[in-house]
Short mmCIF file of C-alpha atoms in Angstrom, two decimals:
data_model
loop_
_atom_site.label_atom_id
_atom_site.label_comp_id
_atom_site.label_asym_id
_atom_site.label_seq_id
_atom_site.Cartn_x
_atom_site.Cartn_y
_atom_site.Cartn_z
CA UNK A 1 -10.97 -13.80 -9.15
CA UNK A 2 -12.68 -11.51 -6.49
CA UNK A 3 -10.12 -8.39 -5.80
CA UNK A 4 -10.72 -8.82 -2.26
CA UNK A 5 -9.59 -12.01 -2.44
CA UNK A 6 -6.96 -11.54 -4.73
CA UNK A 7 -5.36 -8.87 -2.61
CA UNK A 8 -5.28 -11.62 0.67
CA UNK A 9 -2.40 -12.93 -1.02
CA UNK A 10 -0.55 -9.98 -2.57
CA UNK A 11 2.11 -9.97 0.52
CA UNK A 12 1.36 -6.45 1.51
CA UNK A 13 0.87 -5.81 5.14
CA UNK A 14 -2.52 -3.89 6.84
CA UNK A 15 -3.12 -0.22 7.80
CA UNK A 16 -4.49 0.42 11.34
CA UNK A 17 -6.87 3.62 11.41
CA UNK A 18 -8.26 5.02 14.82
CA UNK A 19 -11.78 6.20 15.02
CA UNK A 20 -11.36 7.91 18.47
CA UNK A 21 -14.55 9.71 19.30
CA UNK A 22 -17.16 9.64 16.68
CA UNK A 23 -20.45 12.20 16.44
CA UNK A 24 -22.42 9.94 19.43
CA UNK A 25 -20.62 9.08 22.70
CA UNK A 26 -19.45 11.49 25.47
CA UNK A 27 -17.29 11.56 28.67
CA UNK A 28 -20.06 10.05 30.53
CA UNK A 29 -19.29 6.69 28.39
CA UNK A 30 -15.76 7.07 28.86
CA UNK A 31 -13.89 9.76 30.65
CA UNK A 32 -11.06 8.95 28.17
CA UNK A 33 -13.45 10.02 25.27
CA UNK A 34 -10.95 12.77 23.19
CA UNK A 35 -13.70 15.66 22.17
CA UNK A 36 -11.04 18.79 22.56
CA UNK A 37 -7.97 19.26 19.97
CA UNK A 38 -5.46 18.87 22.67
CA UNK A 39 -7.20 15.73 23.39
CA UNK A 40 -7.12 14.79 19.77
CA UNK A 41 -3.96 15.56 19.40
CA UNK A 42 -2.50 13.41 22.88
CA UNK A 43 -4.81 10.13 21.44
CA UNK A 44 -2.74 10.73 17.88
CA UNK A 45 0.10 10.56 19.52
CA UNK A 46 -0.69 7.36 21.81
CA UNK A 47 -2.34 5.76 18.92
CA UNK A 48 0.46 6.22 16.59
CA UNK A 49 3.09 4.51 19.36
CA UNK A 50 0.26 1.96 19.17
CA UNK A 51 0.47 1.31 15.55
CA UNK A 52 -1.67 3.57 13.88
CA UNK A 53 -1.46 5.36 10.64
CA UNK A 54 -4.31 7.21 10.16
CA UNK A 55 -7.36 9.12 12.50
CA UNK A 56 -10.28 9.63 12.19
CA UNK A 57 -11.70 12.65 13.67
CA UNK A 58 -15.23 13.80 14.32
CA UNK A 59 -15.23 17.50 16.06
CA UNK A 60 -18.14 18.75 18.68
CA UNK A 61 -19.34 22.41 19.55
CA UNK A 62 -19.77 23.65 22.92
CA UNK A 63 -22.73 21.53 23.85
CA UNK A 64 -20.42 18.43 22.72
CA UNK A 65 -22.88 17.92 20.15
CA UNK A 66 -21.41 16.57 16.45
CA UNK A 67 -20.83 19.18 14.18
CA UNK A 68 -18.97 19.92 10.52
CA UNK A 69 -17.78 22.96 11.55
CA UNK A 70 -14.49 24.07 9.60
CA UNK A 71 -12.51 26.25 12.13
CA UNK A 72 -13.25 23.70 14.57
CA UNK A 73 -11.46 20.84 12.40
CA UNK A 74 -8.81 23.50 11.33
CA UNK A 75 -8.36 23.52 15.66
CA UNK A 76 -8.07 19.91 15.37
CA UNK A 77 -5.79 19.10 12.87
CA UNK A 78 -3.53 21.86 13.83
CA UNK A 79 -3.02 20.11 16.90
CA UNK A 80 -2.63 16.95 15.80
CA UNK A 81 0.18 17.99 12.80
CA UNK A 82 1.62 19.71 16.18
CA UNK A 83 2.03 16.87 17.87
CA UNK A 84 3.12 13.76 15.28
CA UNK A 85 3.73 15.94 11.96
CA UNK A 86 2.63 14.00 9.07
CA UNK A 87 3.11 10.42 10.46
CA UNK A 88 -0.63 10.06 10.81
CA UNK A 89 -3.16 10.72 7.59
CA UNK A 90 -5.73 12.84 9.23
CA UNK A 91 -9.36 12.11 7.96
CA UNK A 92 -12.05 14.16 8.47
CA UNK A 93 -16.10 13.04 8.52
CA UNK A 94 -18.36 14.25 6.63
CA UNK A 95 -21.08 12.36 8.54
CA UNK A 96 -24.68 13.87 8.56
CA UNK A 97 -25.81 12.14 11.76
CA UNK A 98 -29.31 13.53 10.54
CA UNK A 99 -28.37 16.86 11.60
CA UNK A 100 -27.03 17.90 7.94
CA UNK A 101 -27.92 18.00 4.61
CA UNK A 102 -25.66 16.82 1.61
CA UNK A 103 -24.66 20.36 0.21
CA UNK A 104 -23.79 20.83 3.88
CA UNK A 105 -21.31 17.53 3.85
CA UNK A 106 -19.94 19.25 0.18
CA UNK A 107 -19.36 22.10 1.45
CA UNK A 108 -17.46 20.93 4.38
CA UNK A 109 -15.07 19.17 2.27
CA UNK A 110 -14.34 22.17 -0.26
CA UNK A 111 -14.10 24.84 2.19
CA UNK A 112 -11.88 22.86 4.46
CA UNK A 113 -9.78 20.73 2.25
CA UNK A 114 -8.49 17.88 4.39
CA UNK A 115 -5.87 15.77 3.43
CA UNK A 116 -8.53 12.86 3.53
CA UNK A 117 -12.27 12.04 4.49
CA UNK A 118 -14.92 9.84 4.41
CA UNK A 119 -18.53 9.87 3.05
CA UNK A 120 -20.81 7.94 3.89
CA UNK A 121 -22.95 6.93 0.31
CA UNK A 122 -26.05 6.99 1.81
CA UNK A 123 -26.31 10.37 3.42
CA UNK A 124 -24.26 12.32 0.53
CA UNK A 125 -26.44 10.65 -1.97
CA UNK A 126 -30.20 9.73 -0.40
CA UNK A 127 -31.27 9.35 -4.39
CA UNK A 128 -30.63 9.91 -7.63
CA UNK A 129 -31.17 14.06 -7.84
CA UNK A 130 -27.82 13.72 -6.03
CA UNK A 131 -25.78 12.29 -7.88
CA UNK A 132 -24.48 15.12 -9.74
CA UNK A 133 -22.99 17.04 -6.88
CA UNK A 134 -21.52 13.89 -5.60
CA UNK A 135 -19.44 13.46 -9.17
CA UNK A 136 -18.07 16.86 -9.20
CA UNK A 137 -17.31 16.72 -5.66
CA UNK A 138 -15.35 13.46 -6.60
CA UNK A 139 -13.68 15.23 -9.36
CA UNK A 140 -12.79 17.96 -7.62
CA UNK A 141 -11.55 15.93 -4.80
CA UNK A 142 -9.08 14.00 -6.62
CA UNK A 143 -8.14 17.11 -8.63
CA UNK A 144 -7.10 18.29 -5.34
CA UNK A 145 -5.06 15.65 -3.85
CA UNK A 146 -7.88 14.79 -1.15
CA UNK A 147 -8.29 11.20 -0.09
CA UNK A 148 -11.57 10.08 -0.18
CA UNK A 149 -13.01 7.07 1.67
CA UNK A 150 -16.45 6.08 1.03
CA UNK A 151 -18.91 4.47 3.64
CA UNK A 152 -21.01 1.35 2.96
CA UNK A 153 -23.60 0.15 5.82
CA UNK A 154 -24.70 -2.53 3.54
CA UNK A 155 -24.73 -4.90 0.52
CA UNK A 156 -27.43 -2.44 -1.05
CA UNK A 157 -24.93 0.69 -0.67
CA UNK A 158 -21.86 -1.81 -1.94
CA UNK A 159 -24.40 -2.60 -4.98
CA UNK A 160 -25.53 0.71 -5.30
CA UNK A 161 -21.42 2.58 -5.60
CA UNK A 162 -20.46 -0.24 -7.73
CA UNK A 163 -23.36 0.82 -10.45
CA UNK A 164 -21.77 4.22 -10.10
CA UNK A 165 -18.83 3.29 -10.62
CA UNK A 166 -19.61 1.25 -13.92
CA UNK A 167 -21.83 4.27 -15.22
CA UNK A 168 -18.76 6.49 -14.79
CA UNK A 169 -20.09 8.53 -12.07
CA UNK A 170 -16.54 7.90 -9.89
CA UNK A 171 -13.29 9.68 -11.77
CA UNK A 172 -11.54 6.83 -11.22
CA UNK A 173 -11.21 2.61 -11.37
CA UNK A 174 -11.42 2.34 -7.87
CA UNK A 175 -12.21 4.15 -4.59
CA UNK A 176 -11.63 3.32 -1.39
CA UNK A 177 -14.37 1.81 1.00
CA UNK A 178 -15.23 1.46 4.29
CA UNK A 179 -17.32 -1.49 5.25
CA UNK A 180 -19.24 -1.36 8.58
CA UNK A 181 -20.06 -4.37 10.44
CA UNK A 182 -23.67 -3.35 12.12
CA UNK A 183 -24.71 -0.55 13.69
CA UNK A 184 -24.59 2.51 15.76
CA UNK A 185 -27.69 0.93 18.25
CA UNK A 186 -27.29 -0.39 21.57
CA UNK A 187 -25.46 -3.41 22.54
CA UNK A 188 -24.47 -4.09 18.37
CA UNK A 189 -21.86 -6.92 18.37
CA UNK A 190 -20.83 -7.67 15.14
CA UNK A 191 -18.97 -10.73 14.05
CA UNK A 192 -15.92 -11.80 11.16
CA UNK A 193 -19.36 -13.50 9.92
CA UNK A 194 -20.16 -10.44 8.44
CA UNK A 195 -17.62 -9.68 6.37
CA UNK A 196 -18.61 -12.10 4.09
CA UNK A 197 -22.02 -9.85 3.00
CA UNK A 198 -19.67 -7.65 1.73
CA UNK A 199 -16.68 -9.98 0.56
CA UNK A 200 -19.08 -12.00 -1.74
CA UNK A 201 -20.81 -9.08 -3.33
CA UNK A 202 -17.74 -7.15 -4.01
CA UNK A 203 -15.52 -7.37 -7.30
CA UNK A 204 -14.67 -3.42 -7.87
CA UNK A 205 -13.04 -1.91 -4.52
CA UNK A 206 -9.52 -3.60 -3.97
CA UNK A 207 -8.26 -1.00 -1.35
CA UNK A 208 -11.01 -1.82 1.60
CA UNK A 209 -10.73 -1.34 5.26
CA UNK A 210 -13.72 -2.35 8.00
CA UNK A 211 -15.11 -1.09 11.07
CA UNK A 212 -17.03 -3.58 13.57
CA UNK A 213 -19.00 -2.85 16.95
CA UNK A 214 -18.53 -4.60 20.78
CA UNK A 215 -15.85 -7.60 21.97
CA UNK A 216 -14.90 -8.97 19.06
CA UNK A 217 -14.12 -5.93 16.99
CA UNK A 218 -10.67 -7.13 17.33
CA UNK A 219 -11.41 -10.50 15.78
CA UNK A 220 -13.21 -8.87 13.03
CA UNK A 221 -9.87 -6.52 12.30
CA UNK A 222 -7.67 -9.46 12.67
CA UNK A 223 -9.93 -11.81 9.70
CA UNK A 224 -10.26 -8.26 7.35
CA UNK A 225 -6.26 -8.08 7.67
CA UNK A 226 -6.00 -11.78 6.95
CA UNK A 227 -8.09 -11.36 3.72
CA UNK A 228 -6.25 -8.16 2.36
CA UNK A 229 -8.10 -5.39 3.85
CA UNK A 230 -7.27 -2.49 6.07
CA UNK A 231 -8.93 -2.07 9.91
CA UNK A 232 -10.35 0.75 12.18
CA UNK A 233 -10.75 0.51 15.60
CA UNK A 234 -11.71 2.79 18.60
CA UNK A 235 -14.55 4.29 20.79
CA UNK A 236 -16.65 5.45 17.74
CA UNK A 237 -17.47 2.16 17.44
CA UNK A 238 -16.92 -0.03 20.61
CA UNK A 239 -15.17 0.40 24.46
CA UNK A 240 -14.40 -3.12 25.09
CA UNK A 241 -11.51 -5.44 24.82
CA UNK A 242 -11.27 -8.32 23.43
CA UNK A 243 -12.23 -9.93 26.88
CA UNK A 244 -15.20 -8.48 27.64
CA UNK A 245 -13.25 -5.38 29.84
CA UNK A 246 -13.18 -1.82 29.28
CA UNK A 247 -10.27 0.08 27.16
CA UNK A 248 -8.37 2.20 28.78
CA UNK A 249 -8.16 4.43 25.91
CA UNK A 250 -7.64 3.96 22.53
CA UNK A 251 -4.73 2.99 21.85
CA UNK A 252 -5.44 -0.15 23.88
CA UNK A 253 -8.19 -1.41 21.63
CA UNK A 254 -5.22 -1.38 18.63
CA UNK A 255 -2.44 -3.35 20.74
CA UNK A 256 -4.71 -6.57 20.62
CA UNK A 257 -4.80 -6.14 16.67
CA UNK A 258 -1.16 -5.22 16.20
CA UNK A 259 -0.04 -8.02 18.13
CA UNK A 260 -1.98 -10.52 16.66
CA UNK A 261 -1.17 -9.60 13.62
CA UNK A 262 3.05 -9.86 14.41
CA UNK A 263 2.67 -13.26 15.92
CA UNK A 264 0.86 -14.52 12.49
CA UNK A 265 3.44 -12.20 9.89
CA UNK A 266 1.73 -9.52 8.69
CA UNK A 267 3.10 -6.30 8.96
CA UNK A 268 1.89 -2.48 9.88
CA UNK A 269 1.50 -0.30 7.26
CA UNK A 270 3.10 3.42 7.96
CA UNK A 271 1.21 6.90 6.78
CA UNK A 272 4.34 6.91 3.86
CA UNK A 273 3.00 3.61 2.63
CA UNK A 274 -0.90 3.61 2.93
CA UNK A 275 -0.15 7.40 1.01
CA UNK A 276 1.87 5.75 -1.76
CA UNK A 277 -0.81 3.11 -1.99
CA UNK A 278 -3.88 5.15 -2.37
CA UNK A 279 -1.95 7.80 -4.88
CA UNK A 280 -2.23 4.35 -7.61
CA UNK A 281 -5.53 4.38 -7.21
CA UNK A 282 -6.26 8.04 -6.73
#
């Protein structure tokens, strides 16, 4: 049986993550846009009350431009730990954006030494010369307790880590994913629909979450949850409720989700657990 499937039925409830900024929208999208650390650090908080477990952070410099720059996540996460402890996993990007190069993303990740991050497959490894550094940074990563979480845009990046993973390039059975459900380009709305690119294509990565764009991104959280996978929501990736209005913040794109998700008996997955759960895979 498909894992994905498989794990629809396993009883175990969903993780909320918040993606609250991203490397691409400013203030002038939404004033409620959280670029600073003490802005960070009050959306953790709200998003947490909300049901979160996890954030996702992207940091700026002053221009408000994305950037991998370590003292500026240090900032970050200091603020956040300040202000809800360890009751959120704090991820880190390693995104490129096409401003960076993959030693650049490496060396983010080893200098820093987050508790988690994500990668996006594409940008750490644009062919095969790269594959190398991407191993040992693997190795290294789960040597050190780091979380990682791997982005796929596409069936051809799904196909593509799943090859690595049967030539041994990934220290491990399994890694977790993210899928994304369109793209960063104006006006994306992406749709439960397509999930299924991913869903039928998939039989190595049990411990998936998603990430869709516009209205119905709560819809599309809501059908991952129902089939066993995880969900991240926020203004990296869409500003709109489920009916059609502005967000006030955050933490109001995850209440749609969270309720829904009560009402049909599935329940919210803590930091404590979604930890426990990724140290049997990792």
């Amino acid at each position: 049986m498909n894992t994905l499937y498989a794990a629809a039925s396993n009883g175990r409830g969903a993780a909320i993550a918040v993606a609250p900024n991203g490397g691409r929208r400013l203030k002038a999208d939404h004033p409620a846009l959280p670029l600073s650390s003490a802005e960070l650090a009050e959306c953790a908080a709200e998003c947490l009350e909300a049901g979160a477990s996890m954030i996702h952070i992207h940091v700026r410099d002053d221009a408000g431009r994305h950037c991998l720059d370590v003292e500026r996540y240090r900032a970050a996460i200091a603020a956040i730990r300040a202000r809800v402890s360890d009751r959120l996993i704090i991820q880190v990007t390693t995104e490129a954006l096409g401003l960076f190069t993959p030693a650049e993303q490496v060396a983010l990740v080893r200098t820093l030494h987050p508790e988690a991050c994500s990668i996006a497959l594409r940008e750490i490894v644009p062919d095969a010369t790269h594959e190398r550094d991407f191993a040992q940074l693997l190795e290294w990563m789960k040597r050190e307790r780091i979380l990682p979480q791997i982005i796929l845009y596409d069936r051809a990046d799904l196909e593509r880590l799943e090859e690595m993973l049967r030539r041994g390039l990934i220290p491990a059975q399994d890694i977790p994913v993210l899928f994304v459900l369109g793209r960063y380009t104006k006006h994306q709305q992406s749709s439960s629909a397509d999930l299924q690119e991913f869903l039928k294509a998939s039989h190595s990565f049990a411990h998936w979450s998603m990430c869709a764009f516009g209205q119905d991104e709560a819809a599309c959280a809501v059908s991952a949850a129902l089939l066993g996978g995880n969900v991240r929501l926020g203004f990296e990736n869409n500003l709109l409720l489920p009916n059609g209005t502005v967000a006030a913040n955050n933490a109001a794109l995850i209440t749609p989700v969270r309720e829904s998700l009560r009402l049909l008996g599935r329940n919210l997955e803590t930091a404590e657990m979604q930890r426990a759960a990724l140290e049997t895979i990792w």
